[in-house]
């Protein structure tokens, strides 16, 4: 990740929550009171976002000491200590909710991703995310997917070509659409197809990746056989924890799962002064 | 809401997704091609965020025409049309995912809030959110809560006083903590308590609101009786769709539900070119 | 205050004054020359803004040493030393005017506020500011009011409800206006009234605060008697140092004084190299 | 002025005041209610900042109609109409205080400047401002000085050379200091002197302007005679409305007056819905 | 390109040049004077950046009329008209230099690129740029390369993998380095090699592109023969107008030319009021 | 220079290149690997921009150690070491290209300026730049001109008056144009003239500087004689390394050379890990 952007995102989140000041803490807690707080897991899961949580406290108060006891990607057990924050009580209380908001969401994504990945670990397949991420947090959410053992699909509209139905219709055919984007030797070209015939057509155009959109398991198996390893095959659409192993068994190389980020379940993590 | 901030958030989301350009669309779709797209509900729910979706398209291309067919707060039925976007095909395709990411998340929050509110509609109680919101989207998420029939707890650390256990401990008592914050006649003072005794103590200090944190139904009923309408009582902690009606029946005035925003389930909404 | 926002305001002020460079200092003073400067009071008053002045120098040059000899809120006597700045001469000279511009204005506000507060110290009344602050410096100016012993009215349009004549007219009555805003249990509702009758009407609606706008002393006394401590009463309009004690004597709880910030008199404070 | 920067300053001021929303107006006033408001003078003075006030409303709501009835620099009489704002009532109420905060302060500066300029109108002398301006509003305040008939000293540290005592001391003499800055043929060089002898020394170095800092009238007259029109002479220090004509009579070309901007008195201007 | 980013870059450039105001134009030219200006080529070349120039004028004054007579990518002849700008004289004069600075530089890049591309038009080879672009103008400069008939190498460190000597050394071999980056199915992997042996090694690892860094023509030919079309071959290093055809003749697929952007020669283009 | 602005420009350049992350380096190089890199000259020239290069690394990683072995303005010989960068390998590789892009361009400008300055060193004349600089890098480029021994013309439209032909035409004469701008005693007034007669006219108006635009050597000599040292004379237009000494010999005081910045040739400088 780019630490620069993390600092920017964190600074905005602090502005959002504190704005003109924490009127409770600044009144009740004396400026020089110091304490320590423990960040602790309250349920099982995969940790993600600890450096972001650290940055929240550092940005609020450069004198805060943040000791990480776990690393992103490690498994959390209930009541396990994740980190210890020490310094001015005011700064710890101001940063608490902001740090947890990041940490709980990112760990939630990593934990869910881990479940999907585990479900297909016997197959030679990658679980990837989509662009269905929270606006302005994509870099962090895609990082959490990687932490959870998933891989990233493209970061945005700028770093890879994905030719969808609307593009194909406008270009009047897959072939023409692919021809028009073949401008750069640096980016991969993926074509979204909905039928076995379209998949075959895409194969002929020299696409690097073919996305099988909402295909049945039977159709996918047919495409897998036809393609025979020549290009990367990505299954997409309505994949969930119940059916992902069947999709994997169809032989595709990659399975994209919108639910990795379009559903967020904050992991239960707390900060307690000690 | 402040339209200014919406424009800023939307502009950043566009930067995030498009960055140096949509390399697929700019190659495949000709500059002057025009079309229309329909935004449609694919499942039942409450609509929220349509003006934000509109702003996405307007910011990408000021010539886009965005016709709203529904309004925020209205119920969505599957296949119901929400809006029609018309203009340059390029602009519609560039904005599609960004607009949907906002619309699906905010509608998801409004829909969940609606469920909680409906569950307690026979009680004279308000369902409110918390500060467990997505970093940098709080204004929008709290708006979605209101759209779904909920009310907002404080916006941040700056607009209301909430004295929590750590503040009380540092001040060595509720009374002293409340005394320290009684600086402004403009903001309300809320005190978080965990026992009936503490609630009584808070009552004596002249707090405006008392938050009953993780109390049992019995304890809450006892506090309700003691307080007898003198201050606002807020139930907080582990409230879910299963138990919220029991909490309401205990007689509190307000119930805060973290799950309104710390879990996000994107509502299924699509945009299709027509 | 939010140190984050102070850093942002200070950084913009430095950009404003230095822009592409201090062409005098960078030419005349050698890069490695070091010196010390004393910040001194030149007249009596109340100090406010010293941490902002310190931030100016720190932002220009992180190696500057800033030793505070006084604290915000303390009384200044002529020729009294406030702080000593040591480090590169270039950095001290570049920051001098910017630091003084903040310090003089904020101390000016604190000093004026102190005079108003002193004038009514025998009454149980609070002197508060208004939203008539300098654009983009409100957080700092309201801080200076607090330093001078005053209290803050709302920070902006977002953190408290103030129903004014135009709102009442549009809602066709105080009762309806109050009813419409009673959405949140977290913010206080203040109603501005111009007559005794309106004050009584506002009292019935359950407003938290009633602002008596431009009322005569007699009218205020009548309202004070009627209200009898049930809600907070705020006197507003044309209050000055000459009449504030009479307003206080009328028995209101709060007196808002626009002049605290809509008139600025920079306190005389200097920085001299030693 | 640079309209770009005005837009930026205005946008920040709106953010400061409205932040997450005007909770009173958005609740009480219906979205489609429209009205008109008159901006009116309530005391005599010089108008300044009307385009800034207009920009406030335009930025809040691009559909607002703002009709200017007076122009910056014109004299205001009590009860005289300055402008009429028409459009959504919500937008007018949201912008009212922000627009007035700019308008009142800038008109206050223009009005004070006008008094100083009138006081010396029989002399061939210019009244100029200083860098003692409100942080982040310098461009606007220096504009108001021009509107009031004054002239601007340098805009910042970047656009002209002003060699002060500390520079001279560091360079060990006026001559050496001037020599070091003589790098650019594009900027003027001003030297601050405190005695007649120093003024003579500065004259020999070829400075473009000599600032006579806190000199007595007698000393200034002596320097005026010596210099005999060869360079521009600027009087500076403790100039006020009482003594400015005597300073002018001493024969200097320019008189700088810190009080033009280091004291702010908001002109009384109101906005009333009609 | 992302129009959003263009607006941001243009706004900063206006701030840079105009800052507090165009003191010449605002004094000399009356506010209401209107005129037209012709943007004209003064030498032969390829036009690039006209929409950026238009944006400069639109941003300074939304009422400016900008009529484009040529399109980016078209050939310019000396004295040929490119566009006509009409509106307030003040706005035209303020934008003139800023618009030309963009237009001349981008057209200069397109013109140089065109020369390189023409030089190898008989070969089936693409001329591409590098990351040796002007800081903060990369998106525009890479656009100009495309306008001139070139193609883009990666946009930055984020959108494609380029394994260079330092990466290989750190990974102790090409194979290990490629293995470590094989995380995403969405980005291409390029490996930089300096010898024929390394090229063969890279081929075996399954890289998508092999960059032949500073190889002799003989070596390149050897690699071309070995690779036999299996991967894309890119020649890099010390390519200039004199030797590019020989490099192309060696049979590589892509030639990257730093000089496209690390040398800038502003195309001679003028704006004259008519 | 203003270090603040350098930090801002550098931060944007890092965002431009790294954006969501350096996918190669973050995959291949382990987080804790450390190394050192040497920045070395590969051709002769004048060094400029080393503090900017240092800032690039510091901003990416505050733990980087940057040891400067040369200073801006010193002559570089091929293979001479300029600086040693030590720290995390990841940080060095991420910053390499960004740092070099600044360093090579600024050194290129200083080197070219040095050539022009050397060419006229026997004349009492200054070589100055123009506003034909790269958008958003003007402060840095004008700094490089100074480093190379040149001087700066005005920084922008805001810090000096330059009356050009369009201004004169609009004011119907040089005299009227000069009269209109004579508002400030702080900025110099330059008038652009194209003929000897216009130069004489400008002389009479009291302009500080007269720019001789595209005049022949004979004409310039005639103006020099007429003016006889009363004002500064600046030669402008089509000056190059071949003819600059003849222009200087004509006796002007200043020669402005657009080519100092409207042509950029990156100096060959490399960074190698050691």
Coordinates of N, CA, C and O in Angstrom, one line a residue, chain D residues 99-201:
Chain D
X99 N -22.5 35.1 4.5 CA -22.4 36.3 3.5 C -22.2 37.6 4.3 O -21.3 38.4 4.0
X100 N -23.0 37.7 5.4 CA -22.8 39.0 6.2 C -21.5 39.0 6.9 O -20.9 40.1 7.0
X101 N -21.0 37.9 7.4 CA -19.6 37.9 8.0 C -18.6 38.5 7.1 O -17.7 39.3 7.5
X102 N -18.6 38.1 5.8 CA -17.7 38.7 4.9 C -18.0 40.1 4.6 O -17.1 41.0 4.7
X103 N -19.2 40.4 4.3 CA -19.6 41.8 3.9 C -19.4 42.8 5.0 O -18.9 43.9 4.7
X104 N -19.7 42.4 6.2 CA -19.6 43.4 7.3 C -18.1 43.7 7.6 O -17.8 44.8 7.9
X105 N -17.3 42.7 7.6 CA -15.9 42.9 7.9 C -15.2 43.7 6.8 O -14.4 44.6 7.1
X106 N -15.4 43.3 5.5 CA -14.8 44.0 4.4 C -15.3 45.4 4.3 O -14.5 46.4 4.1
X107 N -16.6 45.6 4.5 CA -17.1 47.0 4.5 C -16.5 47.8 5.7 O -16.3 49.0 5.6
X108 N -16.3 47.2 6.8 CA -15.7 47.8 7.9 C -14.3 48.3 7.6 O -14.0 49.4 8.0
X109 N -13.6 47.5 6.9 CA -12.2 47.9 6.5 C -12.2 49.0 5.5 O -11.5 50.0 5.7
X110 N -13.1 48.9 4.6 CA -13.2 50.0 3.5 C -13.6 51.3 4.2 O -13.1 52.4 3.9
X111 N -14.5 51.2 5.1 CA -15.0 52.4 5.8 C -14.0 53.1 6.6 O -13.8 54.3 6.6
X112 N -13.2 52.3 7.4 CA -12.1 52.9 8.2 C -11.1 53.5 7.2 O -10.6 54.6 7.5
X113 N -10.7 52.7 6.2 CA -9.7 53.3 5.3 C -10.1 54.6 4.7 O -9.3 55.5 4.6
X114 N -11.4 54.6 4.3 CA -11.9 55.9 3.7 C -11.7 57.1 4.7 O -11.4 58.2 4.3
X115 N -11.9 56.8 6.0 CA -11.7 57.9 7.0 C -10.3 58.4 7.0 O -10.0 59.6 7.1
X116 N -9.4 57.5 7.0 CA -8.0 57.9 6.9 C -7.6 58.6 5.7 O -6.9 59.6 5.7
X117 N -8.1 58.1 4.6 CA -7.8 58.7 3.3 C -8.4 60.2 3.2 O -7.7 61.1 2.8
X118 N -9.6 60.3 3.7 CA -10.3 61.6 3.7 C -9.5 62.6 4.5 O -9.4 63.8 4.2
X119 N -9.0 62.1 5.6 CA -8.2 63.0 6.6 C -7.0 63.6 5.9 O -6.5 64.7 6.4
X120 N -6.4 63.0 4.9 CA -5.2 63.5 4.3 C -5.4 63.9 2.8 O -4.4 63.9 2.1
X121 N -6.6 64.1 2.5 CA -6.9 64.3 1.0 C -6.3 65.6 0.5 O -6.1 65.7 -0.7
X122 N -5.9 66.5 1.4 CA -5.3 67.7 0.9 C -3.8 67.6 0.7 O -3.1 68.5 0.2
X123 N -3.3 66.4 1.0 CA -1.9 66.2 0.8 C -1.6 65.2 -0.3 O -2.5 64.4 -0.6
X124 N -0.5 65.3 -0.9 CA -0.2 64.3 -2.0 C 0.5 63.1 -1.4 O 1.7 62.9 -1.4
X125 N -0.4 62.3 -0.7 CA 0.2 61.2 0.0 C -0.8 60.0 -0.1 O -2.0 60.1 -0.3
X126 N -0.2 58.8 -0.1 CA -1.0 57.6 -0.2 C -1.1 56.9 1.2 O -0.1 56.8 1.9
X127 N -2.3 56.4 1.5 CA -2.4 55.6 2.8 C -2.4 54.2 2.4 O -3.1 53.7 1.5
X128 N -1.5 53.4 3.0 CA -1.3 52.0 2.6 C -1.5 51.1 3.9 O -1.4 51.5 5.0
X129 N -1.7 49.8 3.6 CA -1.9 48.8 4.6 C -0.6 48.2 5.0 O 0.5 48.6 4.6
X130 N -0.7 47.1 5.8 CA 0.5 46.4 6.2 C 0.2 44.9 6.1 O -0.8 44.5 5.4
X131 N 1.1 44.1 6.6 CA 0.9 42.6 6.6 C 0.1 42.2 7.9 O 0.0 41.0 8.1
X132 N -0.3 43.1 8.7 CA -1.1 42.8 9.9 C -2.5 42.5 9.6 O -3.5 43.1 10.1
X133 N -2.7 41.5 8.7 CA -4.1 41.1 8.2 C -4.5 39.8 8.9 O -3.7 39.1 9.5
X134 N -5.8 39.5 8.8 CA -6.3 38.3 9.4 C -5.8 37.1 8.6 O -5.9 37.1 7.3
X135 N -5.2 36.1 9.3 CA -4.7 35.0 8.6 C -5.7 34.3 7.6 O -6.9 34.1 8.0
X136 N -5.3 34.1 6.4 CA -6.0 33.5 5.3 C -7.1 34.4 4.7 O -7.8 33.9 3.8
X137 N -7.2 35.6 5.1 CA -8.1 36.6 4.4 C -7.4 37.8 3.8 O -8.0 38.8 3.5
X138 N -6.0 37.7 3.7 CA -5.3 38.9 3.3 C -5.7 39.4 2.0 O -5.9 40.6 1.8
X139 N -5.9 38.6 1.0 CA -6.3 39.0 -0.4 C -7.5 39.9 -0.3 O -7.6 40.9 -0.9
X140 N -8.5 39.4 0.5 CA -9.8 40.1 0.6 C -9.6 41.4 1.4 O -10.2 42.4 1.0
X141 N -8.9 41.4 2.4 CA -8.7 42.6 3.3 C -8.0 43.7 2.5 O -8.3 44.8 2.6
X142 N -6.9 43.2 1.8 CA -6.2 44.2 1.0 C -7.0 44.8 -0.2 O -6.9 45.9 -0.6
X143 N -7.9 44.0 -0.6 CA -8.9 44.5 -1.6 C -9.8 45.5 -1.0 O -10.1 46.6 -1.6
X144 N -10.3 45.3 0.2 CA -11.1 46.2 0.9 C -10.4 47.5 1.2 O -11.0 48.6 1.1
X145 N -9.1 47.5 1.4 CA -8.4 48.7 1.6 C -8.4 49.5 0.3 O -8.6 50.7 0.3
X146 N -8.2 48.8 -0.8 CA -8.2 49.5 -2.1 C -9.6 50.1 -2.4 O -9.7 51.2 -2.9
X147 N -10.6 49.4 -2.0 CA -12.0 49.8 -2.2 C -12.2 51.1 -1.4 O -12.9 52.0 -1.9
X148 N -11.6 51.2 -0.3 CA -11.8 52.4 0.6 C -10.9 53.5 0.2 O -10.8 54.5 0.9
X149 N -10.1 53.4 -0.9 CA -9.3 54.5 -1.3 C -7.8 54.4 -0.9 O -7.0 55.2 -1.3
X150 N -7.5 53.3 -0.2 CA -6.1 53.1 0.2 C -5.4 52.4 -0.9 O -5.9 52.0 -1.9
X151 N -4.1 52.2 -0.6 CA -3.2 51.4 -1.5 C -2.6 50.3 -0.7 O -2.6 50.3 0.5
X152 N -2.1 49.3 -1.5 CA -1.5 48.2 -0.8 C 0.0 48.3 -0.7 O 0.7 48.6 -1.6
X153 N 0.5 48.0 0.5 CA 1.9 47.7 0.7 C 2.1 46.3 0.1 O 1.2 45.8 -0.6
X154 N 3.2 45.7 0.3 CA 3.4 44.3 -0.4 C 2.4 43.3 0.1 O 1.8 43.4 1.2
X155 N 2.1 42.3 -0.8 CA 1.1 41.3 -0.5 C 1.6 40.3 0.5 O 0.9 39.7 1.3
X156 N 2.9 40.0 0.5 CA 3.5 39.1 1.4 C 5.0 39.2 1.4 O 5.6 40.1 0.8
X157 N 5.7 38.2 1.9 CA 7.1 38.2 1.9 C 7.7 38.0 0.5 O 8.9 38.1 0.4
X158 N 6.9 37.6 -0.4 CA 7.4 37.1 -1.7 C 7.4 38.2 -2.8 O 8.0 37.9 -3.9
X159 N 6.8 39.3 -2.7 CA 6.6 40.2 -3.8 C 7.3 41.5 -3.7 O 7.2 42.4 -4.6
X160 N 8.0 41.8 -2.6 CA 8.8 43.0 -2.5 C 9.8 42.8 -1.4 O 9.6 42.0 -0.5
X161 N 10.9 43.5 -1.4 CA 11.9 43.4 -0.4 C 11.7 44.5 0.7 O 11.5 45.7 0.3
X162 N 11.7 44.1 1.9 CA 11.6 45.1 3.0 C 12.7 44.7 4.0 O 12.6 43.7 4.7
X163 N 13.8 45.5 4.0 CA 14.9 45.2 4.9 C 14.7 45.9 6.2 O 14.6 47.1 6.3
X164 N 14.5 45.0 7.2 CA 14.2 45.6 8.6 C 15.4 45.5 9.5 O 16.5 45.0 9.1
X165 N 15.3 46.0 10.7 CA 16.4 46.1 11.6 C 17.2 44.8 11.8 O 18.4 44.7 11.7
X166 N 16.4 43.7 11.9 CA 17.1 42.4 12.1 C 17.9 42.0 10.9 O 19.0 41.4 11.0
X167 N 17.4 42.3 9.7 CA 18.2 42.0 8.5 C 19.5 42.8 8.5 O 20.5 42.4 8.1
X168 N 19.3 44.1 8.8 CA 20.5 45.0 8.8 C 21.5 44.6 9.8 O 22.7 44.5 9.5
X169 N 21.0 44.2 11.0 CA 22.0 43.7 12.0 C 22.7 42.5 11.5 O 24.0 42.4 11.7
X170 N 22.0 41.6 10.9 CA 22.6 40.3 10.5 C 23.6 40.6 9.4 O 24.6 39.9 9.3
X171 N 23.3 41.5 8.5 CA 24.2 41.9 7.4 C 25.3 42.8 7.8 O 26.2 43.2 7.0
X172 N 25.3 43.3 9.1 CA 26.2 44.3 9.6 C 26.2 45.5 8.7 O 27.3 46.0 8.3
X173 N 25.1 46.1 8.6 CA 25.0 47.4 7.9 C 24.0 47.4 6.8 O 23.7 46.4 6.1
X174 N 23.4 48.6 6.5 CA 22.4 48.7 5.5 C 23.0 48.4 4.1 O 22.4 47.7 3.3
X175 N 24.2 48.9 3.9 CA 24.8 48.8 2.5 C 24.9 47.3 2.1 O 24.6 46.9 1.0
X176 N 25.5 46.5 3.1 CA 25.7 45.1 2.8 C 24.3 44.4 2.6 O 24.1 43.6 1.7
X177 N 23.3 44.8 3.4 CA 22.0 44.2 3.3 C 21.4 44.4 1.9 O 20.9 43.5 1.3
X178 N 21.5 45.7 1.5 CA 20.9 46.0 0.2 C 21.6 45.3 -0.9 O 21.0 44.8 -1.8
X179 N 22.9 45.2 -0.8 CA 23.8 44.5 -1.8 C 23.3 43.1 -1.9 O 23.2 42.6 -3.0
X180 N 23.0 42.4 -0.8 CA 22.7 41.0 -0.9 C 21.3 40.8 -1.6 O 21.1 39.7 -2.1
X181 N 20.4 41.7 -1.5 CA 19.1 41.5 -2.1 C 19.0 42.0 -3.5 O 18.0 41.8 -4.2
X182 N 20.0 42.6 -4.0 CA 19.9 43.3 -5.3 C 20.1 42.2 -6.4 O 20.9 42.3 -7.3
X183 N 19.2 41.2 -6.3 CA 19.3 40.1 -7.3 C 18.4 40.2 -8.4 O 18.6 39.7 -9.5
X184 N 17.3 40.9 -8.2 CA 16.2 40.9 -9.2 C 16.0 42.3 -9.6 O 16.0 43.2 -8.8
X185 N 15.8 42.5 -10.9 CA 15.5 43.8 -11.4 C 14.0 44.0 -11.3 O 13.5 45.1 -11.7
X186 N 13.2 43.0 -10.9 CA 11.8 43.1 -10.9 C 11.1 43.6 -9.6 O 10.0 44.0 -9.6
X187 N 11.8 43.4 -8.5 CA 11.1 43.8 -7.2 C 11.8 45.1 -6.6 O 13.0 45.3 -6.8
X188 N 11.0 45.8 -6.0 CA 11.5 47.0 -5.3 C 12.1 46.7 -4.0 O 11.8 45.7 -3.3
X189 N 13.1 47.6 -3.6 CA 13.8 47.4 -2.3 C 13.4 48.5 -1.4 O 13.6 49.7 -1.7
X190 N 12.9 48.1 -0.2 CA 12.5 49.1 0.8 C 13.4 48.9 2.0 O 13.7 47.7 2.3
X191 N 13.9 49.9 2.6 CA 14.7 49.8 3.8 C 14.0 50.5 5.0 O 13.6 51.7 4.8
X192 N 13.9 49.9 6.1 CA 13.4 50.5 7.3 C 14.5 51.1 8.1 O 15.5 50.5 8.4
X193 N 14.3 52.4 8.4 CA 15.3 53.1 9.2 C 14.6 53.8 10.4 O 13.4 54.1 10.3
X194 N 15.4 54.1 11.4 CA 14.9 54.6 12.6 C 15.4 56.0 12.9 O 14.9 56.7 13.8
X195 N 16.5 56.4 12.2 CA 17.1 57.7 12.5 C 17.4 58.4 11.1 O 17.4 57.8 10.1
X196 N 17.6 59.7 11.2 CA 18.0 60.5 10.0 C 19.2 60.0 9.4 O 19.3 59.9 8.2
X197 N 20.2 59.6 10.2 CA 21.5 59.1 9.7 C 21.3 57.8 8.9 O 21.8 57.7 7.8
X198 N 20.5 56.9 9.4 CA 20.2 55.7 8.7 C 19.5 56.0 7.4 O 19.7 55.3 6.4
X199 N 18.6 56.9 7.4 CA 17.9 57.3 6.2 C 18.8 57.7 5.1 O 18.7 57.4 4.0
X200 N 19.8 58.5 5.6 CA 20.8 59.0 4.6 C 21.7 57.8 4.1 O 22.0 57.8 2.9
X201 N 22.0 56.9 5.0 CA 22.8 55.7 4.5 C 22.0 54.9 3.5 O 22.5 54.5 2.5

